[in-house]
Amino acid sequence: MTIELFLADRFTPAESEAERRVLANTDDPRETDLTGVRVVELQFPKFTDGRAFSQAFLLRRRLGFTGEIRATGDVLIDQVLQMQRSGFTQAVLAAGQDLAHARRLLAHYPGFYQGDAVHTAPQTAASAAAA
């Protein structure tokens, strides 16, 4: 799964407001009703504030949320790879970010040895099972 990238000045959510839950980075996803929610929007008020990474991981791994997880706010291209590994499926890049460069950065790392929020088993476990 590759994270979808959007530019903030061109982005319009496809889902209705009723299908989207916006969480501040101080909110605990475990205390949020996700009934009928297709998209959880997590906010990065500053690129140096990474609490939304933990929220995304909680949503995917602990809560089993299978819908879209969208990053908004001060989202820089150097964060998108870690966002993808943390469970985000969409990132709305901050103004001034280069969409093409972000895509090249994602393509630069096609795989990882360790598991993550989406692919929990390490790459070596998949290799051992195939042997």
mmCIF file of C-alpha atoms in Angstrom:
data_model
loop_
_atom_site.group_PDB
_atom_site.id
_atom_site.type_symbol
_atom_site.label_atom_id
_atom_site.label_comp_id
_atom_site.label_asym_id
_atom_site.label_seq_id
_atom_site.Cartn_x
_atom_site.Cartn_y
_atom_site.Cartn_z
ATOM 1 C CA MET A 1 0.000 0.000 0.000
ATOM 2 C CA THR A 2 1.326 3.397 -0.965
ATOM 3 C CA ILE A 3 0.161 6.521 0.797
ATOM 4 C CA GLU A 4 -1.879 8.929 -1.355
ATOM 5 C CA LEU A 5 -0.418 12.427 -1.533
ATOM 6 C CA PHE A 6 -2.287 15.682 -2.045
ATOM 7 C CA LEU A 7 -1.394 19.368 -2.078
ATOM 8 C CA ALA A 8 -3.239 21.417 0.541
ATOM 9 C CA ASP A 9 -4.312 24.155 -1.864
ATOM 10 C CA ARG A 10 -5.927 21.602 -4.228
ATOM 11 C CA PHE A 11 -7.385 19.138 -1.752
ATOM 12 C CA THR A 12 -11.101 18.622 -1.182
ATOM 13 C CA PRO A 13 -12.241 15.671 0.960
ATOM 14 C CA ALA A 14 -14.287 13.119 -0.989
ATOM 15 C CA GLU A 15 -16.198 11.887 2.071
ATOM 16 C CA SER A 16 -19.025 13.649 3.885
ATOM 17 C CA GLU A 17 -18.436 15.341 7.238
ATOM 18 C CA ALA A 18 -20.470 12.579 8.919
ATOM 19 C CA GLU A 19 -18.026 9.964 7.569
ATOM 20 C CA ARG A 20 -14.947 11.861 8.811
ATOM 21 C CA ARG A 21 -13.649 12.236 12.350
ATOM 22 C CA VAL A 22 -11.050 14.953 12.939
ATOM 23 C CA LEU A 23 -8.803 14.355 15.946
ATOM 24 C CA ALA A 24 -6.533 16.935 17.513
ATOM 25 C CA ASN A 25 -3.119 15.549 18.344
ATOM 26 C CA THR A 26 -4.084 15.680 22.038
ATOM 27 C CA ASP A 27 -7.106 13.353 21.543
ATOM 28 C CA ASP A 28 -6.947 9.687 22.495
ATOM 29 C CA PRO A 29 -8.240 7.522 19.595
ATOM 30 C CA ARG A 30 -9.254 4.832 22.114
ATOM 31 C CA GLU A 31 -11.861 7.242 23.493
ATOM 32 C CA THR A 32 -13.335 8.115 20.080
ATOM 33 C CA ASP A 33 -16.501 6.599 18.631
ATOM 34 C CA LEU A 34 -15.572 5.415 15.133
ATOM 35 C CA THR A 35 -19.001 4.021 14.240
ATOM 36 C CA GLY A 36 -19.760 4.904 10.609
ATOM 37 C CA VAL A 37 -16.416 6.687 10.178
ATOM 38 C CA ARG A 38 -14.569 6.084 6.896
ATOM 39 C CA VAL A 39 -11.789 8.648 7.405
ATOM 40 C CA VAL A 40 -9.906 9.714 10.509
ATOM 41 C CA GLU A 41 -8.064 12.980 10.000
ATOM 42 C CA LEU A 42 -5.030 13.463 12.244
ATOM 43 C CA GLN A 43 -3.456 16.868 12.598
ATOM 44 C CA PHE A 44 0.171 17.972 12.596
ATOM 45 C CA PRO A 45 0.071 21.538 14.003
ATOM 46 C CA LYS A 46 3.883 21.696 13.587
ATOM 47 C CA PHE A 47 6.136 19.298 11.709
ATOM 48 C CA THR A 48 8.109 18.790 14.936
ATOM 49 C CA ASP A 49 5.036 17.460 16.784
ATOM 50 C CA GLY A 50 4.785 13.730 16.085
ATOM 51 C CA ARG A 51 1.882 12.728 18.327
ATOM 52 C CA ALA A 52 -0.266 11.969 15.267
ATOM 53 C CA PHE A 53 2.156 9.129 14.379
ATOM 54 C CA SER A 54 1.236 7.438 17.674
ATOM 55 C CA GLN A 55 -2.464 8.061 17.056
ATOM 56 C CA ALA A 56 -2.251 6.436 13.608
ATOM 57 C CA PHE A 57 -0.425 3.431 15.025
ATOM 58 C CA LEU A 58 -3.073 3.047 17.746
ATOM 59 C CA LEU A 59 -5.868 3.257 15.188
ATOM 60 C CA ARG A 60 -4.340 0.574 12.937
ATOM 61 C CA ARG A 61 -2.795 -1.888 15.352
ATOM 62 C CA ARG A 62 -4.760 -1.652 18.575
ATOM 63 C CA LEU A 63 -8.162 -0.553 17.355
ATOM 64 C CA GLY A 64 -8.111 -2.359 13.985
ATOM 65 C CA PHE A 65 -9.374 0.674 12.071
ATOM 66 C CA THR A 66 -9.427 -0.227 8.365
ATOM 67 C CA GLY A 67 -10.577 3.080 6.888
ATOM 68 C CA GLU A 68 -8.497 5.969 5.627
ATOM 69 C CA ILE A 69 -6.156 7.802 7.990
ATOM 70 C CA ARG A 70 -5.311 11.267 6.678
ATOM 71 C CA ALA A 71 -2.478 13.549 7.797
ATOM 72 C CA THR A 72 -3.188 17.284 7.647
ATOM 73 C CA GLY A 73 -1.480 20.438 8.837
ATOM 74 C CA ASP A 74 2.251 21.082 8.668
ATOM 75 C CA VAL A 75 2.965 17.898 6.665
ATOM 76 C CA LEU A 76 6.384 17.890 4.997
ATOM 77 C CA ILE A 77 7.641 15.483 2.351
ATOM 78 C CA ASP A 78 10.326 14.065 4.627
ATOM 79 C CA GLN A 79 7.557 12.705 6.905
ATOM 80 C CA VAL A 80 5.495 10.764 4.359
ATOM 81 C CA LEU A 81 7.484 7.530 4.447
ATOM 82 C CA GLN A 82 7.149 7.267 8.230
ATOM 83 C CA MET A 83 3.480 8.215 7.921
ATOM 84 C CA GLN A 84 2.917 5.321 5.542
ATOM 85 C CA ARG A 85 4.677 2.930 7.924
ATOM 86 C CA SER A 86 2.632 4.248 10.865
ATOM 87 C CA GLY A 87 -0.681 3.489 9.165
ATOM 88 C CA PHE A 88 -1.559 6.694 7.313
ATOM 89 C CA THR A 89 -3.148 6.187 3.891
ATOM 90 C CA GLN A 90 -3.333 9.850 2.861
ATOM 91 C CA ALA A 91 -1.195 12.935 3.433
ATOM 92 C CA VAL A 92 -2.190 16.488 2.576
ATOM 93 C CA LEU A 93 1.138 18.240 2.071
ATOM 94 C CA ALA A 94 1.665 21.732 3.450
ATOM 95 C CA ALA A 95 2.000 24.691 1.115
ATOM 96 C CA GLY A 96 5.326 24.850 -0.681
ATOM 97 C CA GLN A 97 5.930 21.085 -0.700
ATOM 98 C CA ASP A 98 6.880 19.355 -3.962
ATOM 99 C CA LEU A 99 4.477 16.517 -4.764
ATOM 100 C CA ALA A 100 6.753 14.930 -7.387
ATOM 101 C CA HIS A 101 9.698 14.952 -5.001
ATOM 102 C CA ALA A 102 7.569 13.310 -2.295
ATOM 103 C CA ARG A 103 6.620 10.521 -4.704
ATOM 104 C CA ARG A 104 10.275 9.974 -5.619
ATOM 105 C CA LEU A 105 11.171 9.701 -1.928
ATOM 106 C CA LEU A 106 8.493 7.053 -1.394
ATOM 107 C CA ALA A 107 9.694 5.036 -4.391
ATOM 108 C CA HIS A 108 13.260 5.172 -3.076
ATOM 109 C CA TYR A 109 12.463 2.695 -0.258
ATOM 110 C CA PRO A 110 10.442 -0.231 -1.651
ATOM 111 C CA GLY A 111 10.744 -2.435 1.450
ATOM 112 C CA PHE A 112 11.917 -2.773 5.045
ATOM 113 C CA TYR A 113 13.284 -5.608 7.130
ATOM 114 C CA GLN A 114 11.227 -4.788 10.231
ATOM 115 C CA GLY A 115 7.440 -4.833 10.458
ATOM 116 C CA ASP A 116 5.308 -1.728 10.850
ATOM 117 C CA ALA A 117 1.688 -0.738 11.566
ATOM 118 C CA VAL A 118 0.431 -2.179 8.279
ATOM 119 C CA HIS A 119 2.803 -5.074 7.564
ATOM 120 C CA THR A 120 3.414 -6.395 11.049
ATOM 121 C CA ALA A 121 5.672 -9.348 10.243
ATOM 122 C CA PRO A 122 9.336 -8.675 9.560
ATOM 123 C CA GLN A 123 10.511 -9.285 6.008
ATOM 124 C CA THR A 124 12.624 -12.215 7.224
ATOM 125 C CA ALA A 125 9.461 -14.002 8.448
ATOM 126 C CA ALA A 126 7.957 -13.819 4.940
ATOM 127 C CA SER A 127 11.228 -15.102 3.464
ATOM 128 C CA ALA A 128 11.328 -18.017 5.919
ATOM 129 C CA ALA A 129 7.727 -18.984 5.171
ATOM 130 C CA ALA A 130 8.436 -19.068 1.430
ATOM 131 C CA ALA A 131 11.445 -21.365 1.875
#
